[in-house]
Amino acid sequence: EEYRLWLTSMPSSTFPVPVLQNGIKITNEPPKGLRANLGRTFQDINEDVFESCPSKPKEFKTLLFGLSFFHAVILERRKFGPIGWNIPYEWMDSDFQ
């Protein structure tokens, strides 16, 4: 009948590999372009985080934008691979947290 299973898994010696191989794989790719990366980053920031520094709100928001811009540049830079980087690293949205 109608049965669906949503499964997310890291490789493990105790998990049967054929289940992963026979399933449908869906990935979540970061958006293309600097503007889209910035937009996605700010969508993930809730109002509590954005207003979490009442003593110096302007400085905090400037710092948050700078960090978000750096994060977006790094995400966009991934498409060039390890060229110009000493050690390849898969930068992801979770690194912003």
Coordinates of N, CA and C in Angstrom, one line a residue:
E1 N 0.8 -1.2 0.0 CA 0.0 0.0 0.0 C 0.9 1.3 0.0
E2 N 0.4 2.3 0.6 CA 1.1 3.6 0.6 C 2.1 3.7 1.8
Y3 N 3.3 3.4 1.6 CA 4.3 3.4 2.7 C 5.5 4.2 2.2
R4 N 5.9 5.2 3.0 CA 7.1 6.0 2.7 C 8.0 6.0 3.9
L5 N 9.3 6.0 3.7 CA 10.3 6.0 4.8 C 11.3 7.1 4.4
W6 N 11.4 8.1 5.3 CA 12.4 9.1 5.1 C 13.6 8.7 6.0
L7 N 14.7 8.6 5.4 CA 15.9 8.1 6.1 C 17.1 8.9 5.8
T8 N 17.8 9.3 6.8 CA 19.0 10.0 6.6 C 20.1 9.2 7.4
S9 N 21.2 9.0 6.8 CA 22.2 8.1 7.4 C 23.6 8.4 7.0
M10 N 24.5 8.3 7.9 CA 25.9 8.4 7.6 C 26.4 6.9 7.4
P11 N 27.5 6.7 6.7 CA 28.0 5.3 6.5 C 28.3 4.7 7.9
S12 N 27.8 3.5 8.0 CA 28.0 2.8 9.3 C 28.1 1.3 9.0
S13 N 29.0 0.7 9.8 CA 29.2 -0.8 9.6 C 28.0 -1.6 10.0
T14 N 27.1 -1.0 10.9 CA 25.9 -1.7 11.3 C 24.7 -1.5 10.5
F15 N 24.8 -0.6 9.6 CA 23.6 -0.3 8.7 C 23.8 -1.0 7.4
P16 N 22.7 -1.7 6.9 CA 22.9 -2.4 5.6 C 23.1 -1.5 4.4
V17 N 24.2 -1.7 3.7 CA 24.5 -0.8 2.5 C 23.4 -0.9 1.4
P18 N 22.9 -2.1 1.1 CA 21.9 -2.2 0.1 C 20.7 -1.3 0.3
V19 N 20.3 -1.0 1.5 CA 19.2 -0.1 1.7 C 19.5 1.2 1.2
L20 N 20.7 1.7 1.4 CA 21.1 3.0 0.9 C 21.3 3.0 -0.6
Q21 N 21.8 1.9 -1.1 CA 22.0 1.8 -2.6 C 20.7 1.7 -3.4
N22 N 19.7 1.1 -2.8 CA 18.5 0.9 -3.6 C 17.5 2.1 -3.3
G23 N 17.8 3.0 -2.4 CA 16.8 4.1 -2.2 C 17.0 5.2 -3.1
I24 N 16.0 6.1 -3.1 CA 16.1 7.4 -3.9 C 16.9 8.4 -3.0
K25 N 17.9 9.0 -3.7 CA 18.7 10.0 -3.0 C 18.3 11.4 -3.4
I26 N 18.2 12.2 -2.4 CA 17.9 13.6 -2.5 C 18.9 14.5 -1.8
T27 N 19.5 15.5 -2.5 CA 20.5 16.3 -1.8 C 19.9 17.7 -1.8
N28 N 20.5 18.5 -0.8 CA 20.2 19.9 -0.7 C 21.4 20.7 -1.0
E29 N 21.4 21.3 -2.2 CA 22.5 22.0 -2.7 C 22.4 23.5 -2.3
P30 N 23.5 24.2 -2.0 CA 23.4 25.6 -1.7 C 23.0 26.4 -3.0
P31 N 22.4 27.5 -2.8 CA 22.0 28.3 -4.0 C 23.2 28.8 -4.8
K32 N 23.0 29.1 -6.0 CA 24.1 29.6 -6.9 C 24.1 31.1 -6.8
G33 N 25.3 31.7 -6.6 CA 25.5 33.1 -6.6 C 25.6 33.7 -5.2
L34 N 26.3 34.8 -5.1 CA 26.6 35.4 -3.8 C 25.3 35.9 -3.2
R35 N 24.4 36.6 -4.0 CA 23.2 37.1 -3.5 C 22.3 36.0 -3.0
A36 N 22.2 34.9 -3.7 CA 21.3 33.8 -3.2 C 21.9 33.2 -2.0
N37 N 23.2 33.1 -1.9 CA 23.8 32.5 -0.7 C 23.6 33.4 0.5
L38 N 23.7 34.7 0.4 CA 23.4 35.7 1.4 C 21.9 35.6 1.9
G39 N 21.0 35.5 0.9 CA 19.6 35.4 1.2 C 19.3 34.1 2.0
R40 N 19.9 33.0 1.6 CA 19.6 31.8 2.3 C 20.2 31.8 3.7
T41 N 21.3 32.4 3.9 CA 21.9 32.5 5.2 C 21.0 33.4 6.1
F42 N 20.5 34.5 5.6 CA 19.7 35.3 6.4 C 18.3 34.7 6.7
Q43 N 17.8 33.8 5.8 CA 16.6 33.1 6.0 C 16.7 32.2 7.2
D44 N 17.9 31.7 7.5 CA 18.1 30.7 8.6 C 18.3 31.4 9.9
I45 N 18.5 32.7 9.9 CA 18.7 33.4 11.2 C 17.4 33.9 11.7
N46 N 17.0 33.5 12.9 CA 15.7 34.0 13.4 C 15.9 35.3 14.1
E47 N 14.7 35.9 14.4 CA 14.7 37.3 15.0 C 15.4 37.3 16.3
D48 N 15.4 36.3 17.1 CA 16.0 36.3 18.4 C 17.5 36.4 18.3
V49 N 18.1 35.7 17.3 CA 19.5 35.8 17.1 C 19.9 37.2 16.5
F50 N 19.1 37.7 15.6 CA 19.4 39.0 15.0 C 19.3 40.1 16.0
E51 N 18.5 40.0 17.0 CA 18.3 41.1 18.1 C 18.9 40.6 19.4
S52 N 19.9 39.7 19.4 CA 20.4 39.2 20.6 C 21.5 40.0 21.3
C53 N 21.8 41.2 20.8 CA 22.8 42.0 21.4 C 22.2 43.4 21.6
P54 N 21.4 43.6 22.7 CA 20.8 44.9 22.9 C 21.7 46.0 23.2
S55 N 22.9 45.7 23.8 CA 23.8 46.8 24.2 C 24.5 47.5 23.0
K56 N 24.8 46.7 21.9 CA 25.5 47.3 20.8 C 24.8 46.7 19.5
P57 N 23.6 47.0 19.2 CA 22.9 46.4 18.1 C 23.5 46.7 16.7
K58 N 23.9 47.9 16.5 CA 24.5 48.3 15.2 C 25.8 47.5 14.9
E59 N 26.7 47.4 15.9 CA 27.9 46.7 15.8 C 27.7 45.2 15.6
F60 N 26.7 44.7 16.3 CA 26.4 43.3 16.2 C 25.9 42.9 14.8
K61 N 25.0 43.7 14.3 CA 24.4 43.5 13.0 C 25.5 43.7 11.9
T62 N 26.4 44.6 12.1 CA 27.5 44.8 11.1 C 28.4 43.5 11.1
L63 N 28.7 43.1 12.3 CA 29.5 41.9 12.4 C 28.8 40.6 11.9
L64 N 27.5 40.5 12.1 CA 26.8 39.4 11.6 C 26.7 39.4 10.1
F65 N 26.6 40.6 9.5 CA 26.6 40.8 8.0 C 28.0 40.4 7.5
G66 N 29.0 40.8 8.1 CA 30.4 40.5 7.7 C 30.6 39.0 7.7
L67 N 30.2 38.3 8.8 CA 30.3 36.9 8.9 C 29.5 36.2 7.8
S68 N 28.3 36.7 7.6 CA 27.4 36.1 6.6 C 28.0 36.3 5.2
F69 N 28.5 37.4 4.9 CA 29.1 37.7 3.6 C 30.3 36.8 3.4
F70 N 31.2 36.6 4.4 CA 32.3 35.7 4.3 C 31.8 34.3 4.1
H71 N 30.8 33.9 4.8 CA 30.2 32.5 4.6 C 29.7 32.3 3.2
A72 N 29.0 33.3 2.6 CA 28.5 33.2 1.3 C 29.6 33.2 0.3
V73 N 30.7 33.9 0.5 CA 31.8 33.9 -0.5 C 32.5 32.5 -0.4
I74 N 32.6 31.9 0.8 CA 33.2 30.6 0.9 C 32.4 29.6 0.2
L75 N 31.0 29.7 0.4 CA 30.1 28.7 -0.3 C 30.3 28.8 -1.8
E76 N 30.3 30.0 -2.3 CA 30.5 30.3 -3.7 C 31.8 29.8 -4.2
R77 N 32.8 29.9 -3.4 CA 34.2 29.6 -3.8 C 34.4 28.0 -4.0
R78 N 33.5 27.3 -3.3 CA 33.6 25.8 -3.4 C 33.5 25.3 -4.8
K79 N 32.9 26.0 -5.7 CA 32.7 25.5 -7.1 C 34.1 25.4 -7.8
F80 N 35.1 26.1 -7.3 CA 36.4 26.1 -8.0 C 37.3 25.0 -7.5
G81 N 36.8 24.3 -6.5 CA 37.6 23.2 -5.9 C 38.7 23.7 -5.1
P82 N 39.8 22.8 -4.9 CA 40.9 23.2 -4.0 C 41.9 24.2 -4.6
I83 N 41.6 24.7 -5.8 CA 42.6 25.6 -6.4 C 42.8 26.8 -5.5
G84 N 44.0 27.1 -5.1 CA 44.2 28.3 -4.3 C 44.1 28.0 -2.8
W85 N 43.6 26.8 -2.4 CA 43.5 26.5 -1.0 C 44.5 25.5 -0.7
N86 N 45.0 25.6 0.6 CA 46.0 24.6 1.0 C 45.4 23.2 1.3
I87 N 44.3 23.2 1.9 CA 43.6 22.0 2.3 C 42.2 22.0 1.8
P88 N 41.8 21.1 1.0 CA 40.3 21.1 0.6 C 39.4 20.8 1.7
Y89 N 38.3 21.6 1.8 CA 37.4 21.4 2.9 C 36.0 21.7 2.3
E90 N 35.1 20.8 2.6 CA 33.7 20.9 2.2 C 32.9 21.9 3.1
W91 N 32.9 23.1 2.7 CA 32.2 24.2 3.5 C 30.7 24.0 3.3
M92 N 29.9 24.1 4.4 CA 28.5 23.9 4.3 C 27.8 24.9 5.2
D93 N 26.4 24.9 5.0 CA 25.6 25.9 5.8 C 25.8 25.6 7.3
S94 N 26.0 24.4 7.7 CA 26.1 24.0 9.1 C 27.4 24.7 9.7
D95 N 28.4 25.0 8.9 CA 29.6 25.7 9.4 C 29.3 27.1 9.9
F96 N 28.2 27.7 9.4 CA 27.8 29.0 9.8 C 27.3 29.0 11.3
Q97 N 26.7 27.9 11.7 CA 26.2 27.8 13.0 C 27.3 27.8 14.0

